[in-house]
mmCIF file of C-alpha atoms in Angstrom:
data_model
loop_
_atom_site.group_PDB
_atom_site.id
_atom_site.type_symbol
_atom_site.label_atom_id
_atom_site.label_comp_id
_atom_site.label_asym_id
_atom_site.label_seq_id
_atom_site.Cartn_x
_atom_site.Cartn_y
_atom_site.Cartn_z
ATOM 1 C CA MET A 1 62.281 -12.999 0.485
ATOM 2 C CA ASP A 2 61.756 -9.225 0.507
ATOM 3 C CA SER A 3 58.709 -9.660 -1.731
ATOM 4 C CA LYS A 4 57.196 -12.238 0.603
ATOM 5 C CA ARG A 5 57.978 -10.028 3.598
ATOM 6 C CA ALA A 6 56.301 -7.066 1.921
ATOM 7 C CA ARG A 7 53.173 -9.073 1.162
ATOM 8 C CA LEU A 8 53.086 -10.302 4.754
ATOM 9 C CA ASP A 9 53.460 -6.768 6.117
ATOM 10 C CA ILE A 10 50.636 -5.548 3.864
ATOM 11 C CA SER A 11 48.435 -8.428 5.011
ATOM 12 C CA ILE A 12 49.107 -7.597 8.645
ATOM 13 C CA LEU A 13 48.359 -3.923 8.090
ATOM 14 C CA LEU A 14 45.096 -4.738 6.294
ATOM 15 C CA SER A 15 44.095 -7.115 9.088
ATOM 16 C CA VAL A 16 44.808 -4.508 11.755
ATOM 17 C CA ALA A 17 42.950 -1.866 9.786
ATOM 18 C CA PHE A 18 39.971 -4.158 9.443
ATOM 19 C CA ILE A 19 39.978 -5.079 13.122
ATOM 20 C CA LEU A 20 40.290 -1.463 14.222
ATOM 21 C CA GLY A 21 37.890 -0.182 11.608
ATOM 22 C CA ALA A 22 35.135 -2.767 12.006
ATOM 23 C CA PRO A 23 33.722 -1.310 15.259
ATOM 24 C CA ALA A 24 33.731 2.145 13.685
ATOM 25 C CA ILE A 25 31.833 0.819 10.671
ATOM 26 C CA VAL A 26 29.323 -0.982 12.887
ATOM 27 C CA SER A 27 28.980 2.126 15.052
ATOM 28 C CA ALA A 28 28.382 4.289 11.976
ATOM 29 C CA GLN A 29 25.717 1.872 10.755
ATOM 30 C CA ALA A 30 24.059 1.866 14.168
ATOM 31 C CA ARG A 31 24.108 5.657 14.273
ATOM 32 C CA SER A 32 22.596 5.858 10.819
ATOM 33 C CA LEU A 33 19.646 3.686 11.846
ATOM 34 C CA ALA A 34 19.213 5.653 15.054
ATOM 35 C CA ASP A 35 19.358 8.902 13.110
ATOM 36 C CA ALA A 36 16.859 7.565 10.574
ATOM 37 C CA TYR A 37 14.474 6.623 13.366
ATOM 38 C CA GLN A 38 14.799 10.047 15.001
ATOM 39 C CA ILE A 39 14.037 11.717 11.684
ATOM 40 C CA ILE A 40 11.028 9.488 11.025
ATOM 41 C CA ALA A 41 9.702 9.827 14.578
ATOM 42 C CA SER A 42 9.793 13.617 14.252
ATOM 43 C CA LYS A 43 7.592 13.583 11.158
ATOM 44 C CA GLN A 44 3.823 13.741 10.821
ATOM 45 C CA PHE A 45 2.076 10.429 10.159
ATOM 46 C CA VAL A 46 -1.198 10.188 8.208
ATOM 47 C CA ASP A 47 -3.386 7.104 8.470
ATOM 48 C CA LEU A 48 -4.506 6.047 4.981
ATOM 49 C CA THR A 49 -6.768 3.278 6.275
ATOM 50 C CA HIS A 50 -10.504 3.092 6.961
ATOM 51 C CA SER A 51 -11.908 1.421 10.028
ATOM 52 C CA PHE A 52 -14.409 -1.205 8.914
ATOM 53 C CA SER A 53 -17.422 -2.975 10.363
ATOM 54 C CA PRO A 54 -20.291 -5.175 9.177
ATOM 55 C CA LEU A 55 -22.017 -1.955 8.018
ATOM 56 C CA THR A 56 -19.300 -0.603 5.714
ATOM 57 C CA PRO A 57 -19.459 -0.841 1.912
ATOM 58 C CA VAL A 58 -18.348 -3.978 0.098
ATOM 59 C CA TRP A 59 -18.821 -5.373 -3.378
ATOM 60 C CA LYS A 60 -22.294 -6.901 -3.583
ATOM 61 C CA GLY A 61 -20.821 -10.180 -4.763
ATOM 62 C CA PHE A 62 -19.136 -10.680 -1.380
ATOM 63 C CA GLY A 63 -21.549 -9.419 1.251
ATOM 64 C CA PRO A 64 -20.883 -7.849 4.659
ATOM 65 C CA ALA A 65 -18.600 -9.090 7.393
ATOM 66 C CA THR A 66 -19.826 -10.526 10.667
ATOM 67 C CA PHE A 67 -18.199 -9.800 14.019
ATOM 68 C CA SER A 68 -18.993 -11.935 17.047
ATOM 69 C CA ALA A 69 -17.583 -12.836 20.423
ATOM 70 C CA ALA A 70 -15.158 -15.755 20.407
ATOM 71 C CA ALA A 71 -16.621 -18.635 22.393
ATOM 72 C CA ASP A 72 -15.190 -21.468 24.443
ATOM 73 C CA PRO A 73 -15.720 -24.534 22.193
ATOM 74 C CA ALA A 74 -16.112 -26.806 25.208
ATOM 75 C CA ALA A 75 -18.570 -24.676 27.167
ATOM 76 C CA GLY A 76 -20.256 -23.030 24.190
ATOM 77 C CA ARG A 77 -20.278 -19.582 25.775
ATOM 78 C CA PRO A 78 -18.412 -16.371 24.872
ATOM 79 C CA TYR A 79 -15.268 -15.548 26.797
ATOM 80 C CA THR A 80 -15.700 -12.578 29.151
ATOM 81 C CA ILE A 81 -13.322 -10.551 31.246
ATOM 82 C CA ASP A 82 -15.434 -11.149 34.372
ATOM 83 C CA HIS A 83 -15.465 -14.925 33.978
ATOM 84 C CA ASP A 84 -12.260 -15.712 32.068
ATOM 85 C CA GLY A 85 -10.052 -12.679 32.518
ATOM 86 C CA PHE A 86 -10.021 -11.929 28.779
ATOM 87 C CA ARG A 87 -12.233 -11.574 25.748
ATOM 88 C CA ALA A 88 -11.712 -12.120 22.012
ATOM 89 C CA GLN A 89 -13.541 -11.656 18.744
ATOM 90 C CA PHE A 90 -14.312 -13.834 15.767
ATOM 91 C CA PHE A 91 -14.277 -12.164 12.343
ATOM 92 C CA ALA A 92 -15.835 -13.622 9.199
ATOM 93 C CA MET A 93 -15.218 -11.665 6.006
ATOM 94 C CA VAL A 94 -13.844 -11.843 2.512
ATOM 95 C CA GLY A 95 -10.193 -10.913 2.059
ATOM 96 C CA GLN A 96 -11.108 -7.903 -0.111
ATOM 97 C CA TYR A 97 -12.748 -5.995 2.751
ATOM 98 C CA GLY A 98 -12.253 -2.414 3.867
ATOM 99 C CA THR A 99 -8.849 -0.970 2.990
ATOM 100 C CA HIS A 100 -7.222 -4.067 1.533
ATOM 101 C CA ILE A 101 -4.462 -5.484 -0.610
ATOM 102 C CA ASP A 102 -5.054 -7.170 -3.948
ATOM 103 C CA PRO A 103 -2.089 -9.463 -4.702
ATOM 104 C CA PRO A 104 -1.386 -10.770 -8.219
ATOM 105 C CA ALA A 105 -2.995 -14.116 -7.312
ATOM 106 C CA HIS A 106 -6.367 -12.363 -6.934
ATOM 107 C CA PHE A 107 -6.674 -12.412 -10.741
ATOM 108 C CA ASP A 108 -3.837 -14.743 -11.760
ATOM 109 C CA SER A 109 -3.705 -18.419 -10.760
ATOM 110 C CA ALA A 110 0.090 -18.318 -11.107
ATOM 111 C CA GLY A 111 0.505 -14.951 -9.381
ATOM 112 C CA ALA A 112 2.066 -14.170 -6.010
ATOM 113 C CA THR A 113 -0.151 -14.451 -2.935
ATOM 114 C CA VAL A 114 -0.075 -11.961 -0.052
ATOM 115 C CA ASP A 115 2.468 -14.021 1.889
ATOM 116 C CA GLU A 116 4.855 -13.977 -1.079
ATOM 117 C CA ILE A 117 5.096 -10.207 -1.549
ATOM 118 C CA PRO A 118 8.556 -9.069 -0.340
ATOM 119 C CA VAL A 119 8.566 -7.067 2.873
ATOM 120 C CA LYS A 120 10.882 -4.522 1.219
ATOM 121 C CA GLN A 121 7.918 -3.536 -0.939
ATOM 122 C CA MET A 122 5.965 -2.544 2.181
ATOM 123 C CA ILE A 123 7.759 0.805 2.503
ATOM 124 C CA LEU A 124 8.008 2.900 -0.639
ATOM 125 C CA ARG A 125 8.254 6.466 -1.889
ATOM 126 C CA LEU A 126 4.744 7.855 -2.356
ATOM 127 C CA VAL A 127 3.410 9.983 -5.197
ATOM 128 C CA VAL A 128 -0.169 11.244 -5.238
ATOM 129 C CA PHE A 129 -2.138 12.226 -8.324
ATOM 130 C CA ASP A 130 -4.910 14.646 -7.370
ATOM 131 C CA LEU A 131 -7.975 14.287 -9.592
ATOM 132 C CA THR A 132 -10.196 16.608 -7.559
ATOM 133 C CA PRO A 133 -9.679 19.764 -9.699
ATOM 134 C CA MET A 134 -10.809 17.824 -12.788
ATOM 135 C CA LEU A 135 -13.843 16.359 -11.045
ATOM 136 C CA LYS A 136 -15.549 19.752 -10.929
ATOM 137 C CA SER A 137 -16.219 19.555 -14.661
ATOM 138 C CA ASP A 138 -15.985 15.775 -15.088
ATOM 139 C CA PRO A 139 -17.152 13.903 -11.945
ATOM 140 C CA ASN A 140 -16.007 10.560 -13.339
ATOM 141 C CA HIS A 141 -12.689 11.612 -14.831
ATOM 142 C CA LEU A 142 -10.154 8.853 -15.492
ATOM 143 C CA LEU A 143 -6.502 9.723 -14.933
ATOM 144 C CA THR A 144 -4.797 9.798 -18.329
ATOM 145 C CA VAL A 145 -1.196 9.637 -19.501
ATOM 146 C CA GLU A 146 -1.509 13.311 -20.422
ATOM 147 C CA ASP A 147 -2.574 14.084 -16.833
ATOM 148 C CA ILE A 148 0.537 12.291 -15.563
ATOM 149 C CA GLU A 149 2.766 14.267 -17.928
ATOM 150 C CA VAL A 150 1.248 17.546 -16.714
ATOM 151 C CA TRP A 151 1.815 16.390 -13.127
ATOM 152 C CA GLU A 152 5.462 15.646 -13.957
ATOM 153 C CA GLN A 153 5.940 19.153 -15.344
ATOM 154 C CA MET A 154 5.032 20.441 -11.880
ATOM 155 C CA HIS A 155 6.572 17.808 -9.611
ATOM 156 C CA GLY A 156 9.252 16.032 -11.630
ATOM 157 C CA ARG A 157 9.384 12.551 -13.073
ATOM 158 C CA VAL A 158 7.561 9.811 -11.160
ATOM 159 C CA PRO A 159 10.366 7.997 -9.274
ATOM 160 C CA ALA A 160 11.015 4.393 -10.212
ATOM 161 C CA GLY A 161 10.171 2.019 -7.381
ATOM 162 C CA SER A 162 7.441 4.229 -5.938
ATOM 163 C CA PHE A 163 3.814 3.699 -4.890
ATOM 164 C CA ALA A 164 1.344 5.744 -6.957
ATOM 165 C CA ALA A 165 -1.915 6.781 -5.285
ATOM 166 C CA LEU A 166 -4.986 8.366 -6.860
ATOM 167 C CA ARG A 167 -6.742 11.061 -4.846
ATOM 168 C CA THR A 168 -10.444 11.526 -5.607
ATOM 169 C CA ASP A 169 -11.809 12.377 -2.124
ATOM 170 C CA MET A 170 -14.283 9.505 -2.440
ATOM 171 C CA TYR A 171 -13.124 8.376 0.996
ATOM 172 C CA LYS A 172 -15.159 11.200 2.560
ATOM 173 C CA ASP A 173 -18.348 9.341 1.598
ATOM 174 C CA TRP A 174 -17.245 6.039 3.162
ATOM 175 C CA ASP A 175 -19.064 6.658 6.460
ATOM 176 C CA SER A 176 -21.277 9.657 5.674
ATOM 177 C CA ASN A 177 -22.841 8.750 2.322
ATOM 178 C CA ARG A 178 -22.568 5.063 1.501
ATOM 179 C CA ALA A 179 -24.751 5.293 -1.629
ATOM 180 C CA ARG A 180 -22.504 7.982 -3.094
ATOM 181 C CA PHE A 181 -19.367 6.017 -2.211
ATOM 182 C CA GLU A 182 -20.756 2.982 -4.052
ATOM 183 C CA ARG A 183 -21.794 4.968 -7.129
ATOM 184 C CA TYR A 184 -20.964 3.817 -10.623
ATOM 185 C CA PRO A 185 -19.236 5.164 -12.618
ATOM 186 C CA PHE A 186 -16.659 6.893 -10.425
ATOM 187 C CA PRO A 187 -13.299 8.669 -10.894
ATOM 188 C CA ALA A 188 -10.517 6.159 -11.471
ATOM 189 C CA TRP A 189 -7.374 5.160 -13.353
ATOM 190 C CA SER A 190 -7.473 4.793 -17.109
ATOM 191 C CA PRO A 191 -5.947 1.521 -18.373
ATOM 192 C CA ALA A 192 -3.403 3.539 -20.375
ATOM 193 C CA ALA A 193 -2.289 5.436 -17.255
ATOM 194 C CA ILE A 194 -1.818 2.220 -15.281
ATOM 195 C CA ARG A 195 0.283 0.645 -18.019
ATOM 196 C CA PHE A 196 2.311 3.849 -18.441
ATOM 197 C CA LEU A 197 3.146 4.078 -14.741
ATOM 198 C CA TYR A 198 4.302 0.473 -14.513
ATOM 199 C CA GLU A 199 5.993 0.122 -17.888
ATOM 200 C CA GLN A 200 7.417 3.611 -18.423
ATOM 201 C CA ARG A 201 7.961 4.819 -14.856
ATOM 202 C CA GLY A 202 8.624 1.559 -13.031
ATOM 203 C CA ILE A 203 6.283 1.981 -10.064
ATOM 204 C CA VAL A 204 5.993 -0.964 -7.665
ATOM 205 C CA ALA A 205 2.334 -0.678 -6.648
ATOM 206 C CA ASN A 206 -0.697 1.601 -6.826
ATOM 207 C CA GLY A 207 -3.667 2.515 -4.703
ATOM 208 C CA HIS A 208 -6.972 4.390 -4.801
ATOM 209 C CA GLU A 209 -10.019 5.321 -2.744
ATOM 210 C CA SER A 210 -12.637 3.346 -4.668
ATOM 211 C CA MET A 211 -13.421 -0.371 -4.420
ATOM 212 C CA ASP A 212 -12.241 -0.968 -7.998
ATOM 213 C CA THR A 213 -9.324 0.228 -10.097
ATOM 214 C CA ASP A 214 -11.384 1.404 -13.064
ATOM 215 C CA THR A 215 -14.855 1.476 -14.587
ATOM 216 C CA THR A 216 -14.299 -0.707 -17.646
ATOM 217 C CA SER A 217 -16.692 -3.634 -18.009
ATOM 218 C CA ASN A 218 -13.872 -6.170 -17.691
ATOM 219 C CA LEU A 219 -11.816 -4.279 -15.054
ATOM 220 C CA GLU A 220 -9.063 -3.822 -17.612
ATOM 221 C CA SER A 221 -6.694 -1.840 -15.384
ATOM 222 C CA GLU A 222 -6.998 -4.162 -12.405
ATOM 223 C CA SER A 223 -6.711 -7.269 -14.539
ATOM 224 C CA TRP A 224 -3.631 -5.967 -16.352
ATOM 225 C CA LEU A 225 -1.659 -4.919 -13.276
ATOM 226 C CA LEU A 226 -2.410 -8.068 -11.283
ATOM 227 C CA LYS A 227 -1.673 -10.367 -14.205
ATOM 228 C CA HIS A 228 1.666 -8.586 -14.679
ATOM 229 C CA GLY A 229 2.847 -9.324 -11.145
ATOM 230 C CA HIS A 230 1.930 -6.050 -9.457
ATOM 231 C CA TRP A 231 -0.231 -5.375 -6.390
ATOM 232 C CA GLN A 232 -2.536 -2.610 -5.237
ATOM 233 C CA ILE A 233 -4.279 -1.167 -2.209
ATOM 234 C CA GLU A 234 -7.976 -0.367 -2.555
ATOM 235 C CA VAL A 235 -10.303 1.807 -0.455
ATOM 236 C CA MET A 236 -7.619 4.196 0.797
ATOM 237 C CA ALA A 237 -8.355 7.256 2.943
ATOM 238 C CA ASN A 238 -6.931 10.714 3.728
ATOM 239 C CA LEU A 239 -4.940 11.166 0.527
ATOM 240 C CA ASP A 240 -5.969 14.836 0.651
ATOM 241 C CA LYS A 241 -3.649 15.165 3.668
ATOM 242 C CA VAL A 242 -0.570 13.933 1.770
ATOM 243 C CA PRO A 243 1.607 16.011 -0.598
ATOM 244 C CA ALA A 244 2.087 15.093 -4.237
ATOM 245 C CA THR A 245 5.690 14.038 -3.602
ATOM 246 C CA GLY A 246 8.154 13.610 -0.771
ATOM 247 C CA ALA A 247 6.231 11.290 1.533
ATOM 248 C CA LEU A 248 6.785 7.606 2.255
ATOM 249 C CA ILE A 249 4.047 5.000 2.425
ATOM 250 C CA VAL A 250 4.124 2.023 4.747
ATOM 251 C CA VAL A 251 1.663 -0.801 4.083
ATOM 252 C CA SER A 252 1.330 -3.951 6.144
ATOM 253 C CA TRP A 253 -1.057 -6.890 6.235
ATOM 254 C CA PRO A 254 -1.332 -10.322 7.882
ATOM 255 C CA LYS A 255 0.408 -13.283 6.283
ATOM 256 C CA PRO A 256 -2.167 -15.992 5.528
ATOM 257 C CA GLN A 257 -0.614 -18.836 3.581
ATOM 258 C CA HIS A 258 -1.660 -18.601 -0.087
ATOM 259 C CA GLY A 259 -3.806 -15.563 0.771
ATOM 260 C CA LEU A 260 -5.694 -13.954 -2.110
ATOM 261 C CA GLY A 261 -6.332 -10.646 -0.334
ATOM 262 C CA PHE A 262 -6.593 -9.216 3.165
ATOM 263 C CA PRO A 263 -7.483 -6.007 5.025
ATOM 264 C CA ALA A 264 -4.362 -3.853 5.224
ATOM 265 C CA ARG A 265 -3.032 -0.992 7.311
ATOM 266 C CA ALA A 266 -1.451 1.818 5.322
ATOM 267 C CA PHE A 267 0.000 5.117 6.519
ATOM 268 C CA ALA A 268 2.103 7.924 5.118
ATOM 269 C CA ILE A 269 5.133 9.575 6.677
ATOM 270 C CA LEU A 270 5.186 13.180 5.532
ATOM 271 C CA PRO A 271 8.385 14.977 4.478
#
């Protein structure tokens, strides 16, 4: 009887503790989110995304976008603010346009499409590899495993679960010097560096300023990472305004069903 009574008393105490403690736990969780938002809101944000238009660079196999006014299908005339109270646009372009995401399905028929990439992967720790010092003597330098190891001696090990970006400053030619932006070859990732970062460091995704991952004839780096279930952001901007470590990257894109690529919006939150 005493044993049963003791168990009952313990159960009652635990129940009371839970009831009394639950609001405190919820309140603490709410405060933590509010605190996190206040911290984030106080930080500097850097847009890593290009604006794009029908005049901006694109792979010659795709061709430029077209922008036009959306029209009333019944009347056959564009909507206007004066006549209809609103206006809208119609966009025709390939998914790989401007700053964009390449999902695994871009190169792999069994790979994940843009709508299948988990939203938790859209905010990640950001590391930036700066190639610009090497480009003075080698304008088309490919990031190597040795370069990554030197970087780690200065900044620490690349964190697992991070987004790795390659700074080349090519983005500065996007609007001002299209021919230079589209040059080939160009500074890029080496296939060995890409494999090292995913296999040995456990990064989640990568990004760069050029329209391709590498300069191999068969796009070895891009093919490998996409066929191994990873994704990337191409044609990034403003990586020269982001530190090597300590920042977060947020990347978002629309959710077309079975989408094989889409323009994306990426930005960094600085430490």
